[in-house]
Each structure stands twice: as structure tokens, then as C-alpha cells.
PDB file of C-alpha atoms in Angstrom:
ATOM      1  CA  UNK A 145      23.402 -10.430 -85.289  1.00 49.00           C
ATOM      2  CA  UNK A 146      26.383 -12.613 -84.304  1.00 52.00           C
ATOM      3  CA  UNK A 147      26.565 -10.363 -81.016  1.00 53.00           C
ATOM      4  CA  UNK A 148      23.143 -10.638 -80.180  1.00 55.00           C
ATOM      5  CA  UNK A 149      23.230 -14.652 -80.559  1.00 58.00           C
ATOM      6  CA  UNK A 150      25.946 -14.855 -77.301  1.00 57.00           C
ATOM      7  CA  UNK A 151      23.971 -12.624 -75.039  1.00 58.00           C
ATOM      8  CA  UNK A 152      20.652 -14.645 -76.005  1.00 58.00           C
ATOM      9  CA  UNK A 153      22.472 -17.778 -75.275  1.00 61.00           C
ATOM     10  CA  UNK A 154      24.042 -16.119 -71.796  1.00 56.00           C
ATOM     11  CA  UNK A 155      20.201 -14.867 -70.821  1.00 59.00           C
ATOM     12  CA  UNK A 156      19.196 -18.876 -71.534  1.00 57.00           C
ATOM     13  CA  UNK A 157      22.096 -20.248 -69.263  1.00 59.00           C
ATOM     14  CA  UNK A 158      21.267 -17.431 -66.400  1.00 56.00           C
ATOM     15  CA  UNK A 159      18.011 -18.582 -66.405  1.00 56.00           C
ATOM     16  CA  UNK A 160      16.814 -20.186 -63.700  1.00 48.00           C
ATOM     17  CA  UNK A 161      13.799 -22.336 -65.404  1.00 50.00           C
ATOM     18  CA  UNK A 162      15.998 -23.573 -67.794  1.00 57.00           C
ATOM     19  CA  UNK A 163      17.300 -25.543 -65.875  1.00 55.00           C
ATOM     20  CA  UNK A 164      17.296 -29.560 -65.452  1.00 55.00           C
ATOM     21  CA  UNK A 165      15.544 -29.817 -62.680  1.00 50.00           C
ATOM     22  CA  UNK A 166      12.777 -26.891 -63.508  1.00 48.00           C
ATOM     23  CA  UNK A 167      11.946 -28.082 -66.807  1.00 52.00           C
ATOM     24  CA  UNK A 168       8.536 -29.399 -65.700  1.00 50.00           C
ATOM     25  CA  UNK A 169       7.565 -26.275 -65.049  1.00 48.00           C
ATOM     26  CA  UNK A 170       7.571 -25.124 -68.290  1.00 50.00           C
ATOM     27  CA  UNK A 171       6.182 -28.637 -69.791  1.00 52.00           C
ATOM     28  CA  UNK A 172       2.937 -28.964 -69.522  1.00 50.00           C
ATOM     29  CA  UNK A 173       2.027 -33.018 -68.270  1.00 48.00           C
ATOM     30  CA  UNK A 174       0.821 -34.838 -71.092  1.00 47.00           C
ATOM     31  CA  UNK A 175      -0.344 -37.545 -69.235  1.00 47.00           C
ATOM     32  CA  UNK A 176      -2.321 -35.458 -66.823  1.00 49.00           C
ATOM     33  CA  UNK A 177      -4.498 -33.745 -70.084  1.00 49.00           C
ATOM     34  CA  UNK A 178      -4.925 -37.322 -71.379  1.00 50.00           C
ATOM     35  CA  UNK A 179      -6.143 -38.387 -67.931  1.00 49.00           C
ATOM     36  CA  UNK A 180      -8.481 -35.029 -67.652  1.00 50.00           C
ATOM     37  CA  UNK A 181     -10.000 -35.549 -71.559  1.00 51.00           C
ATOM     38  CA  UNK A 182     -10.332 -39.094 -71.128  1.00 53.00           C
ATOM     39  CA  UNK A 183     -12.347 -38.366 -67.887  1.00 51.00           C
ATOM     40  CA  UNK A 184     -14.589 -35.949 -69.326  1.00 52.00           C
ATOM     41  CA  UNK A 185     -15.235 -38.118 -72.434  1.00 49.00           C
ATOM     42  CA  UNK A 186     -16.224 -40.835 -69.849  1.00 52.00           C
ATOM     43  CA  UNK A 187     -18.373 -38.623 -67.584  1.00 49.00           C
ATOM     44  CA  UNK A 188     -20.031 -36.928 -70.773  1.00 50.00           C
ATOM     45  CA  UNK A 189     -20.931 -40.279 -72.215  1.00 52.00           C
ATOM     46  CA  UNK A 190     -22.349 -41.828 -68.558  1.00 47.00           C
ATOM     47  CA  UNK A 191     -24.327 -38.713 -68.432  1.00 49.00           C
ATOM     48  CA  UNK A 192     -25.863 -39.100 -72.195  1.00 47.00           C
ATOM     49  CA  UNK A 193     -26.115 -42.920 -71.235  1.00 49.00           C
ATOM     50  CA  UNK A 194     -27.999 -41.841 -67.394  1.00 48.00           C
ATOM     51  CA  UNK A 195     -30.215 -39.522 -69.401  1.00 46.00           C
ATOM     52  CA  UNK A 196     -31.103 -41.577 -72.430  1.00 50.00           C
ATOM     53  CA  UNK A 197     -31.954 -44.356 -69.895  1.00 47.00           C
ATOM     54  CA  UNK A 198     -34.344 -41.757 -67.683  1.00 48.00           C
ATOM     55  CA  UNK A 199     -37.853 -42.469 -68.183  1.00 56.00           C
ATOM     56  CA  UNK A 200     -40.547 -40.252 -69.416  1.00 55.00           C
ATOM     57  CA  UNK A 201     -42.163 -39.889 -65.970  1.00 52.00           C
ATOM     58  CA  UNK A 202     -39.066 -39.672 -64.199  1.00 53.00           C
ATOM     59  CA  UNK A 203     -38.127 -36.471 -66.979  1.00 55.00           C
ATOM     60  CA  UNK A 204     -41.681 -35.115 -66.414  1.00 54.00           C
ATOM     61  CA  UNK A 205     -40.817 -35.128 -62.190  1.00 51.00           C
ATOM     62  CA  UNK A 206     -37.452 -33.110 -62.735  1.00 50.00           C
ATOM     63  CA  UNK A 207     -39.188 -30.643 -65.048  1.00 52.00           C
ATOM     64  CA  UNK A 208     -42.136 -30.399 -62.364  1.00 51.00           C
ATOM     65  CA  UNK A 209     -39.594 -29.665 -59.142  1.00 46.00           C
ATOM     66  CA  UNK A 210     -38.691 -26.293 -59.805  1.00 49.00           C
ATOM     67  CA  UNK A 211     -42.225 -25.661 -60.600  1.00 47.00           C
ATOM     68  CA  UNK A 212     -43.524 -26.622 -56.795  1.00 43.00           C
ATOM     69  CA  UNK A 213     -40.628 -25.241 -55.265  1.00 43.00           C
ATOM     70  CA  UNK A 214     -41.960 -21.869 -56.517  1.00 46.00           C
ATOM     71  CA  UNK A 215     -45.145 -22.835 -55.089  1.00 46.00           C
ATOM     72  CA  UNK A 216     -43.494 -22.954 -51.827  1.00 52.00           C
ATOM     73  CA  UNK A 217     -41.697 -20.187 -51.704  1.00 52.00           C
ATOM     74  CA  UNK A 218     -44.343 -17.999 -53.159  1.00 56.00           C
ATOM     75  CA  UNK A 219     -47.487 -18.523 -50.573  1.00 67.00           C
ATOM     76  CA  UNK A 220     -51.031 -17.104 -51.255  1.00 79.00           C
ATOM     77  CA  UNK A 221     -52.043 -13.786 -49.473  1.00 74.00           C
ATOM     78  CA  UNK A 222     -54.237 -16.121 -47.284  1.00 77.00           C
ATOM     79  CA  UNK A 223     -51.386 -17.986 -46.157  1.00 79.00           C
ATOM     80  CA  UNK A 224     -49.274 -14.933 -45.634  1.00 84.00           C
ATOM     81  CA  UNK A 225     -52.379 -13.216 -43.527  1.00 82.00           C
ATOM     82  CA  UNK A 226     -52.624 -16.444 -41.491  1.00 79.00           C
ATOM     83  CA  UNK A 227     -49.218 -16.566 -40.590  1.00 83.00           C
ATOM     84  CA  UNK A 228     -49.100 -13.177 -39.545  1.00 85.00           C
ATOM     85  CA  UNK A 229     -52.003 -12.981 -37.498  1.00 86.00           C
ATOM     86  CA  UNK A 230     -50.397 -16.754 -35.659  1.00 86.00           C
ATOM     87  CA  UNK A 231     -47.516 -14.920 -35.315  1.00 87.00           C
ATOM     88  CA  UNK A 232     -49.156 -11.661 -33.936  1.00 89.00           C
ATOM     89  CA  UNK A 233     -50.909 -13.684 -31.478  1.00 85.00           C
ATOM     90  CA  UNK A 234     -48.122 -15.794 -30.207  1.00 87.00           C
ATOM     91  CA  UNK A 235     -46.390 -12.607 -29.527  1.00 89.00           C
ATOM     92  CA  UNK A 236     -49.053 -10.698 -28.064  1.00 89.00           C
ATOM     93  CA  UNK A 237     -50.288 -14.095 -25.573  1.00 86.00           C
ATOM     94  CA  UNK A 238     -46.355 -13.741 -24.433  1.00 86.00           C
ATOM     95  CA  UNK A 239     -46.631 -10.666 -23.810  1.00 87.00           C
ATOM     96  CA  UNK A 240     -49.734 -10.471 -21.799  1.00 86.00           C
ATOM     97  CA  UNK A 241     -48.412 -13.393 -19.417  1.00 84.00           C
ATOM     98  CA  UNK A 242     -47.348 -11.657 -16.881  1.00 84.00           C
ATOM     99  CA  UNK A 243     -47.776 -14.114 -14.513  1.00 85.00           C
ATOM    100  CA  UNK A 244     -46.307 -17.572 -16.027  1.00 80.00           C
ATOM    101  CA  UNK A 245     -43.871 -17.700 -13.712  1.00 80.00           C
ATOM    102  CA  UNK A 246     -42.385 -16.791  -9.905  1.00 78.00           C
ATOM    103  CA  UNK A 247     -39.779 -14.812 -12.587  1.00 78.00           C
ATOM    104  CA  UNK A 248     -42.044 -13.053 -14.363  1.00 77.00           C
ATOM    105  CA  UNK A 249     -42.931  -9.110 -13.676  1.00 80.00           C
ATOM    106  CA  UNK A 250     -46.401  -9.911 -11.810  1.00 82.00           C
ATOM    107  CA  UNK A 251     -45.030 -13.305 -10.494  1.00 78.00           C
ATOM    108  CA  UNK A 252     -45.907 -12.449  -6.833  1.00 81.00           C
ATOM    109  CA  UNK A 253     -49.848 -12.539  -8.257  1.00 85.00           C
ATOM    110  CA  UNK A 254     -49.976 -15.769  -9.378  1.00 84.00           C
ATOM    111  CA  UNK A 255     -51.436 -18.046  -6.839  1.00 85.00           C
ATOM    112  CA  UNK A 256     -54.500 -14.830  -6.707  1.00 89.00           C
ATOM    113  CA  UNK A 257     -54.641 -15.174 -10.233  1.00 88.00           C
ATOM    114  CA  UNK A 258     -54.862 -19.412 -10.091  1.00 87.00           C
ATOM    115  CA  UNK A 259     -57.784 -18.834  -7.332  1.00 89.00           C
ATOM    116  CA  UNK A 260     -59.563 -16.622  -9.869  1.00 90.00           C
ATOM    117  CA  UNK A 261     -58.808 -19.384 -12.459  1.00 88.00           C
ATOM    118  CA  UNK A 262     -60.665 -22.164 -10.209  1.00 88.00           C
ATOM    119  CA  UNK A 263     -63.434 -20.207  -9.865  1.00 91.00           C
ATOM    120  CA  UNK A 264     -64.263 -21.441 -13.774  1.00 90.00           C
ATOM    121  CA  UNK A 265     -62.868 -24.564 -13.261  1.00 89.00           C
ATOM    122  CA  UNK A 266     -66.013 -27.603 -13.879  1.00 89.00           C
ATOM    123  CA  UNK A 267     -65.332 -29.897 -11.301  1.00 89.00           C
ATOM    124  CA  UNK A 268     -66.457 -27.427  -8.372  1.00 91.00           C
ATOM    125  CA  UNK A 269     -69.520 -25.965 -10.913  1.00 94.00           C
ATOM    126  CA  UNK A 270     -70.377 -29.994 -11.184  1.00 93.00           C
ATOM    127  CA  UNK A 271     -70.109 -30.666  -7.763  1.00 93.00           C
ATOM    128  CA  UNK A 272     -71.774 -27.186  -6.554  1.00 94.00           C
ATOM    129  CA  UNK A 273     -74.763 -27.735  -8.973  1.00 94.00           C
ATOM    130  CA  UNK A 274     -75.682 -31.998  -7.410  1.00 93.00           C
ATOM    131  CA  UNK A 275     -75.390 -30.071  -4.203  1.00 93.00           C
ATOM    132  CA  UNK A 276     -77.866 -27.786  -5.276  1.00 92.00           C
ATOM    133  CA  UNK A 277     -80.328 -30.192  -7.142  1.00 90.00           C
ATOM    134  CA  UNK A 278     -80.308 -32.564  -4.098  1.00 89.00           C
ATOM    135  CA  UNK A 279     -81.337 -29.837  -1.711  1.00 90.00           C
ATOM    136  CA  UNK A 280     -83.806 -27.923  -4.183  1.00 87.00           C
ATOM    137  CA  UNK A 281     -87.611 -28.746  -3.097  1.00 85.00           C
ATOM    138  CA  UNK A 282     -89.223 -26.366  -6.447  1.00 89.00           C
ATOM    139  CA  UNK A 283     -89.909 -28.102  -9.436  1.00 90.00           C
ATOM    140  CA  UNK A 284     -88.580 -25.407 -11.486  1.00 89.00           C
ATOM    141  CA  UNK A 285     -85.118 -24.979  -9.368  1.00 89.00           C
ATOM    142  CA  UNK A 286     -84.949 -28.541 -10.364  1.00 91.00           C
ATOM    143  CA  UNK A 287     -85.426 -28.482 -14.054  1.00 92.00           C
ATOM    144  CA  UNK A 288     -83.201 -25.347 -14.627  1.00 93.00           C
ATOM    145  CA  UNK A 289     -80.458 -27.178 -12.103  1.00 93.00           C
ATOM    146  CA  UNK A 290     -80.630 -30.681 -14.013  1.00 94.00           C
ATOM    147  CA  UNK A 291     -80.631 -28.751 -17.455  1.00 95.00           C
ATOM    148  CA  UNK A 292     -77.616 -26.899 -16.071  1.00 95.00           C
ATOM    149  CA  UNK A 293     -75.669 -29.967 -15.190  1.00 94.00           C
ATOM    150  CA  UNK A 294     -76.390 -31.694 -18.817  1.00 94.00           C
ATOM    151  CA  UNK A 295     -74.818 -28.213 -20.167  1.00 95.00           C
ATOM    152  CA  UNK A 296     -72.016 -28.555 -18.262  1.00 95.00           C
ATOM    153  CA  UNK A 297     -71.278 -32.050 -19.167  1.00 94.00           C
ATOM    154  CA  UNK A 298     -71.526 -30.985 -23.050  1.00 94.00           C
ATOM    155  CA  UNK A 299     -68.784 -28.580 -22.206  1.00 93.00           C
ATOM    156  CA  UNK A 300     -66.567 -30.657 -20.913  1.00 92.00           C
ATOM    157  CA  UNK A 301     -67.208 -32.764 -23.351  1.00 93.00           C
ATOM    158  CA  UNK A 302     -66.887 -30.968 -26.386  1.00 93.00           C
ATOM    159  CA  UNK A 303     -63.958 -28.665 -25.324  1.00 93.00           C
ATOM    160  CA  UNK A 304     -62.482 -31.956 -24.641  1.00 91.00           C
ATOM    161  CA  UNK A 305     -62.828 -33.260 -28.337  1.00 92.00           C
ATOM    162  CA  UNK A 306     -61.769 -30.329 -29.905  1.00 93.00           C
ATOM    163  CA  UNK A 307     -58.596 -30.095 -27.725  1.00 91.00           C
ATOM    164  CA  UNK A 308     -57.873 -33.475 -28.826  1.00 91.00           C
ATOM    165  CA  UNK A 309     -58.032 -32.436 -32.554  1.00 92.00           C
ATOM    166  CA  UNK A 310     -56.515 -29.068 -32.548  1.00 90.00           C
ATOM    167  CA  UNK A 311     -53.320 -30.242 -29.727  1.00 89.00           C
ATOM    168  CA  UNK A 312     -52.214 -26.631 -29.624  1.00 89.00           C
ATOM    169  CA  UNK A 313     -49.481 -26.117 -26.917  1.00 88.00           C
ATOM    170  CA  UNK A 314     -49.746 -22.768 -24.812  1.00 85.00           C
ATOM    171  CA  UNK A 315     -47.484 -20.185 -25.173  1.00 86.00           C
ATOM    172  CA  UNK A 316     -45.723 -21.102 -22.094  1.00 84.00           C
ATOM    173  CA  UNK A 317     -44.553 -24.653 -21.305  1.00 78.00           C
ATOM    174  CA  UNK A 318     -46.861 -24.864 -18.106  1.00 78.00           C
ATOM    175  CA  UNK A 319     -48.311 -28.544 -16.510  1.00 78.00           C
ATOM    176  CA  UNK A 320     -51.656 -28.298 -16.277  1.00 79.00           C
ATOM    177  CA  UNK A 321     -53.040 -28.876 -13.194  1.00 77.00           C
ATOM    178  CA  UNK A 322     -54.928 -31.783 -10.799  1.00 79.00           C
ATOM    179  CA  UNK A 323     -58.476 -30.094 -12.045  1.00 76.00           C
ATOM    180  CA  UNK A 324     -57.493 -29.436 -15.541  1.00 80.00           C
ATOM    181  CA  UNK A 325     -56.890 -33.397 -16.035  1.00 81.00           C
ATOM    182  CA  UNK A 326     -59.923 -34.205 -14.328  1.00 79.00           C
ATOM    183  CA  UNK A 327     -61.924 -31.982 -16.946  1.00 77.00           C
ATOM    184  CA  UNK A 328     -59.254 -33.085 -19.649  1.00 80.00           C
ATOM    185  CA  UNK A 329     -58.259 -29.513 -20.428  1.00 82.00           C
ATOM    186  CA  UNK A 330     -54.430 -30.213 -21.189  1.00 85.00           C
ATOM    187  CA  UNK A 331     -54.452 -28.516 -24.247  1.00 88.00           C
ATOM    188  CA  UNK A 332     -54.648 -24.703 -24.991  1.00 88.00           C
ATOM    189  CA  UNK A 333     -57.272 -24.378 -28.134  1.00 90.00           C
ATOM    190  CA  UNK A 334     -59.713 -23.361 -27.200  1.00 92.00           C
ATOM    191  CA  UNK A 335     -59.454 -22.300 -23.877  1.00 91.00           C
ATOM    192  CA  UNK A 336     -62.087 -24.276 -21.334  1.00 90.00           C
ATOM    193  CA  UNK A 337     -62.448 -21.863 -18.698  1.00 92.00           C
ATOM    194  CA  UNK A 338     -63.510 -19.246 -21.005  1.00 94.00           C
ATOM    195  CA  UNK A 339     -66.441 -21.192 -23.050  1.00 95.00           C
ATOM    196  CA  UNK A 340     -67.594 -22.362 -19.494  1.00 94.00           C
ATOM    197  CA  UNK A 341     -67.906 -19.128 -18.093  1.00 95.00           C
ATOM    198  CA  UNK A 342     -69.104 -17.453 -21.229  1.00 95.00           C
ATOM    199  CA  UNK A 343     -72.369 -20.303 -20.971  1.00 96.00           C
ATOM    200  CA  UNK A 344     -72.868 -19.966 -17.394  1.00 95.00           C
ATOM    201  CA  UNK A 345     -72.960 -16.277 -17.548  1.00 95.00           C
ATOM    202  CA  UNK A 346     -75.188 -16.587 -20.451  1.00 95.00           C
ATOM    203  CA  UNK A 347     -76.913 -19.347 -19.231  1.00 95.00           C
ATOM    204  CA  UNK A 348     -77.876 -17.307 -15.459  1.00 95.00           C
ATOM    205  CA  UNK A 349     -78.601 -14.062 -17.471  1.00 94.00           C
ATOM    206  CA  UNK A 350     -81.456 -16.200 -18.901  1.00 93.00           C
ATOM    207  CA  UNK A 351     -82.818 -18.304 -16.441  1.00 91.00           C
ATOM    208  CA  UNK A 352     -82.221 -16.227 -13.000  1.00 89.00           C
ATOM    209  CA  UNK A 353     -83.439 -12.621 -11.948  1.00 86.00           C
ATOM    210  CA  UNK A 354     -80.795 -10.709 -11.369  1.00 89.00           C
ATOM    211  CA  UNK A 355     -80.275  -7.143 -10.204  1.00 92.00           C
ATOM    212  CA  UNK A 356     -78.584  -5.108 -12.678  1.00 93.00           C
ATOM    213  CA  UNK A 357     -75.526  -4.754 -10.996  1.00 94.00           C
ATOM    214  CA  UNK A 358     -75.603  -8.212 -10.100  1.00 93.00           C
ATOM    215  CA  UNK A 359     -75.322  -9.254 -14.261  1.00 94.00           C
ATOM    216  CA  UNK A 360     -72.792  -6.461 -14.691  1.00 95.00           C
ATOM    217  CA  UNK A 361     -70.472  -8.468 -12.419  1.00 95.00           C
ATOM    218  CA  UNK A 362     -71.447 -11.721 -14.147  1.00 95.00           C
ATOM    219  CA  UNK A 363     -70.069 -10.305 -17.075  1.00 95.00           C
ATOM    220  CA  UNK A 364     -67.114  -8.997 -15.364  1.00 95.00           C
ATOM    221  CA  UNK A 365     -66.077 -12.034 -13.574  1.00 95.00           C
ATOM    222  CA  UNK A 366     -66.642 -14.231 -17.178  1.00 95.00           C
ATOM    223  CA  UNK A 367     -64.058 -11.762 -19.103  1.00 94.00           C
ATOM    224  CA  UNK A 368     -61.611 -11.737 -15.817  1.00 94.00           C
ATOM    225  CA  UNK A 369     -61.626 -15.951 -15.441  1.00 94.00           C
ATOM    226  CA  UNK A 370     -60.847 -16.082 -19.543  1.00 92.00           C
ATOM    227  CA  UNK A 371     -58.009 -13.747 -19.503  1.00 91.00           C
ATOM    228  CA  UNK A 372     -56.427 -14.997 -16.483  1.00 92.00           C
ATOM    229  CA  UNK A 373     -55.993 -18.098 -18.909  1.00 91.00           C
ATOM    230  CA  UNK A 374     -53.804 -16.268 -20.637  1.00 91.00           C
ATOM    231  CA  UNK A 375     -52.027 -14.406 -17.767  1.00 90.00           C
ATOM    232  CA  UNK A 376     -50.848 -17.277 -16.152  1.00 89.00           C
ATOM    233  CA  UNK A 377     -49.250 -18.170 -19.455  1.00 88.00           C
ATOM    234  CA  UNK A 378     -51.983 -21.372 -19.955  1.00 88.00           C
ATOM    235  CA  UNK A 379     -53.655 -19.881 -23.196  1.00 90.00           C
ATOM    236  CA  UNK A 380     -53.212 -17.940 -26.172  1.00 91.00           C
ATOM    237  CA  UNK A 381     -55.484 -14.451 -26.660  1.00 93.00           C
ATOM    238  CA  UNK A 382     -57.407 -16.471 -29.687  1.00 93.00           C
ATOM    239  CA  UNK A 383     -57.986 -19.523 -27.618  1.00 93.00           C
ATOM    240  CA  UNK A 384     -59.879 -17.370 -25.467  1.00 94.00           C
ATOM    241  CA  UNK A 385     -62.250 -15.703 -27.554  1.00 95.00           C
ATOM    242  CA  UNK A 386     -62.574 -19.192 -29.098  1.00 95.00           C
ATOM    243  CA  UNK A 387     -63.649 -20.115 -25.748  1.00 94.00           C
ATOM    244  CA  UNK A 388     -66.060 -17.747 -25.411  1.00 96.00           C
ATOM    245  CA  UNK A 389     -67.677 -18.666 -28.725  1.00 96.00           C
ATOM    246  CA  UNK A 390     -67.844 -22.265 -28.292  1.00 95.00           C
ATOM    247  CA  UNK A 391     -69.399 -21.043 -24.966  1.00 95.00           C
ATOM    248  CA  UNK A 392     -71.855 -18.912 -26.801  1.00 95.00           C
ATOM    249  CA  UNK A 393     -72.732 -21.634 -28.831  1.00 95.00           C
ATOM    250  CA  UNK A 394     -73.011 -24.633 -25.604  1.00 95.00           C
ATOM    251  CA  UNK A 395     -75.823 -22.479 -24.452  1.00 95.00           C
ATOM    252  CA  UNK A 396     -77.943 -21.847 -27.908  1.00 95.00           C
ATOM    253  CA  UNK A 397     -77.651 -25.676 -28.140  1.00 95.00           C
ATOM    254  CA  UNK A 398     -78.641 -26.421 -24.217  1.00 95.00           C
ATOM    255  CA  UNK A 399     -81.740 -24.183 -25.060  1.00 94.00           C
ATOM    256  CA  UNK A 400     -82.436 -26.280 -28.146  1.00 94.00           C
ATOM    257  CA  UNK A 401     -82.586 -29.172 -26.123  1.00 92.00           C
ATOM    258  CA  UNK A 402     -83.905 -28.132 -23.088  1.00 93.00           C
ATOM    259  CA  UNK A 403     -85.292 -31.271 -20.507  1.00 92.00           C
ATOM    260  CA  UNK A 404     -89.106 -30.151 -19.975  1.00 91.00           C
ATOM    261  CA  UNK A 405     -90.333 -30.445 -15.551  1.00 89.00           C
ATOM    262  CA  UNK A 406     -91.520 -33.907 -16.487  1.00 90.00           C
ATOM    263  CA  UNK A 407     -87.969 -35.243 -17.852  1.00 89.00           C
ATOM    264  CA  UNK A 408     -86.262 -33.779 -15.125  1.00 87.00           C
ATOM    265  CA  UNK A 409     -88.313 -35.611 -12.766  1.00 88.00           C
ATOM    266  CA  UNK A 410     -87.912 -38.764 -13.974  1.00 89.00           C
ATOM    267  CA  UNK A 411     -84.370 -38.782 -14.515  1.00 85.00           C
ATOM    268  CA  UNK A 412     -84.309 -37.602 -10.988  1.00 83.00           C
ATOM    269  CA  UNK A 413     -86.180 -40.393 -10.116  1.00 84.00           C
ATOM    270  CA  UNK A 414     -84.204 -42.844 -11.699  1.00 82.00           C
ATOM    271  CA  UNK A 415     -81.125 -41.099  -9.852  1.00 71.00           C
TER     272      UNK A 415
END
């Protein structure tokens, strides 16, 4: 025992941390605990004091947060089909316009493609159709010309309003042109070349005799104007089978309201 109290006392003096100037190492600071607990009492009694003054609605919101943030992140299968099929179509309309641009694979087609496009613009059909009507001597080329003038004004006119509510962008960031302002079709759904041709194909199927080749071409040129929307980088693939429906549907109404020989001739008259 009395031997092993020197060599403790040598081990204390050799050691380093023993020392004056080290001694705070081994201390831990009082003041800094008293400073921590005192903190934490404080914060735990501001919290107790915050939630004590919460109101009952305001408790009711918290609880209800988590509750629509699931919501979000959890969609419903139609949601998740919609989405898909927006996104499917975005990608395919990308795809498929190989002619938005001088850059772009067909690029060197594009002003053959635009002169295929003008071919269902409504300006030219307008102006074509009071050429028509003013040199037509036939009662009957009259009425069928004035009736198709009043359904190319309702297609102007409603493609027009529903552009302005949908305002869906193209999938290519393309100015529309001098014709498509005059016929207001600056926006892509649905696509206004497509439901025009789709009811003047329809509407000369109907109302002309035409050689059976003659209405296969009709047909052909009315799917080749629509998806030349979309070639050009103008339209997406669903605005132009939108088109084509609210085409469709321009016609059935034309032929619900269709001006009789006698109306035509008076409003020709009045003209």
C-alpha cells in the first residue's frame, strides 16, 4: 500500500489533464446546464402555454392536414388514367411533329405541309363560298351555298369559344399565323382545321353527287389537313380527333337547322 500511494500520486502529476490550465476539461460547466434546463423549462412551458391557448378549430385544422395531404399524394385511378393518357399524348404529338421547325427531321417539308394546312383554313372557304353564291343562278345551288356559309360561321364560332375556355398551348411554342387570328384559332384544343374539314367533307358527302373516287379523296384530304395540325407542331393528336368530333357534330346541328329555298332568298335579298 504505501508503495502504491507514490506511483498513484506520480501517474496524477504526469498527467496531462490534471493540470491548471486543463481542468475545464474535466469539469463539466455548471452554468452552461443551468442555462440549457432553464431554456427547456421555458420552451416547454411557452409550448403548454401556445397549445392551451390554440383554439378548438385551429386543433381540428392541424389534426385534418395530414389527412388531405394523403389525399394528395394518393390520387384516384381516374386521376392516375388521366394523367397518363395527357402524358401519353403530349409525348406522342412531339413525336409526330416532324415538321415544327427548319431543325426538325422533315423541316425541308414544311412550307408543303403549311399549303396543305391553308387548304382548311375558313377565311378562303368563306370567301370561296360568297364567290360562289353571288355567281349561282339555281335556287337550290343557292340554298345549299347560303346554308353552307351559316355552317361555317358556327364553326368559327364555336371552335372559337371553346378555345377560349380550354387555352391549351400546343406542343410546340409556334405563333399562329395571319389566318389563324383572323378565324381566332390561337389556341390548340380542339384543333379548327380538323372540325372544319371533318363538316365540309361531311357536309359535300350529303348535299353533292360525287363519284366514288371523288368522296374517297374527300375523306383523304379531311384526315391529311387534321394531321398536318399536328405535324407542323400546331396541335396535339387529341385536339384533332376533338376536331373532328366537334366537326361531326357542326354538321348534325346545320342539318337541324337547315334555311328552307324561301329563307335563303330573302336573306339574299336583303343582302
Amino acid at each position: 500500500m504505501p508503495a502504491s500511494q507514490p506511483r498513484s500520486r506520480a501517474r496524477d502529476r504526469n498527467n496531462v489533464l490534471n493540470r491548471a490550465e486543463f481542468l475545464s476539461l474535466n469539469q463539466p460547466l455548471k452554468g452552461n446546464q443551468e442555462s440549457r434546463s432553464s431554456g427547456r423549462k421555458q420552451s416547454g412551458q411557452a409550448g403548454a402555454a401556445g397549445a392551451q391557448s390554440t383554439n378548438p378549430k385551429e386543433r381540428r385544422q392541424s389534426q385534418q392536414l395530414p389527412e388531405e395531404d394523403c389525399m394528395q399524394l394518393n390520387p384516384s385511378f381516374k386521376g392516375i388514367a388521366f394523367n397518363s393518357l395527357l402524358a401519353i399524348d403530349i409525348c406522342m404529338s412531339k413525336r409526330l411533329g416532324v415538321c415544327a421547325n427548319r431543325a426538325s427531321s422533315w423541316g425541308g417539308a414544311r412550307s408543303m405541309i403549311n399549303l396543305l394546312g391553308i387548304t382548311g383554313h375558313g377565311i378562303p372557304w368563306i370567301a370561296g363560298t360568297l364567290i360562289c353564291l353571288v355567281k349561282s343562278s339555281t335556287l337550290a345551288g343557292q340554298e345549299v351555298l347560303m346554308n353552307l356559309l351559316l355552317a361555317l360561321l358556327l364553326d368559327i364560332m364555336i371552335v372559337a369559344g371553346l378555345q377560349k375556355l380550354a387555352k391549351r398551348k400546343g406542343p410546340y411554342d409556334i405563333t399562329p399565323g395571319l389566318l389563324d387570328y383572323l378565324t381566332m384559332d390561337t389556341y390548340a384544343f380542339p384543333a379548327g382545321h380538323a372540325s372544319r374539314v371533318a363538316m365540309l367533307s361531311k357536309f359535300f358527302l350529303n348535299h353533292l353527287v360525287l363519284a366514288i373516287p371523288l368522296r374517297i379523296l374527300l375523306v383523304l384530304w379531311a384526315l391529311c389537313v387534321g394531321f398536318s395540325r399536328v405535324m407542323i407542331g400546331r396541335h396535339h393528336i387529341t385536339d384533332v380527333l376533338s376536331g373532328f368530333v366537334f366537326g361531326y357534330l357542326q354538321f348534325r346541328l346545320v342539318e337541324l337547322i337547315w334555311m328552307s329555298s324561301n329563307t335563303c332568298q330573302m336573306l339574299i335579298s336583303i343582302w
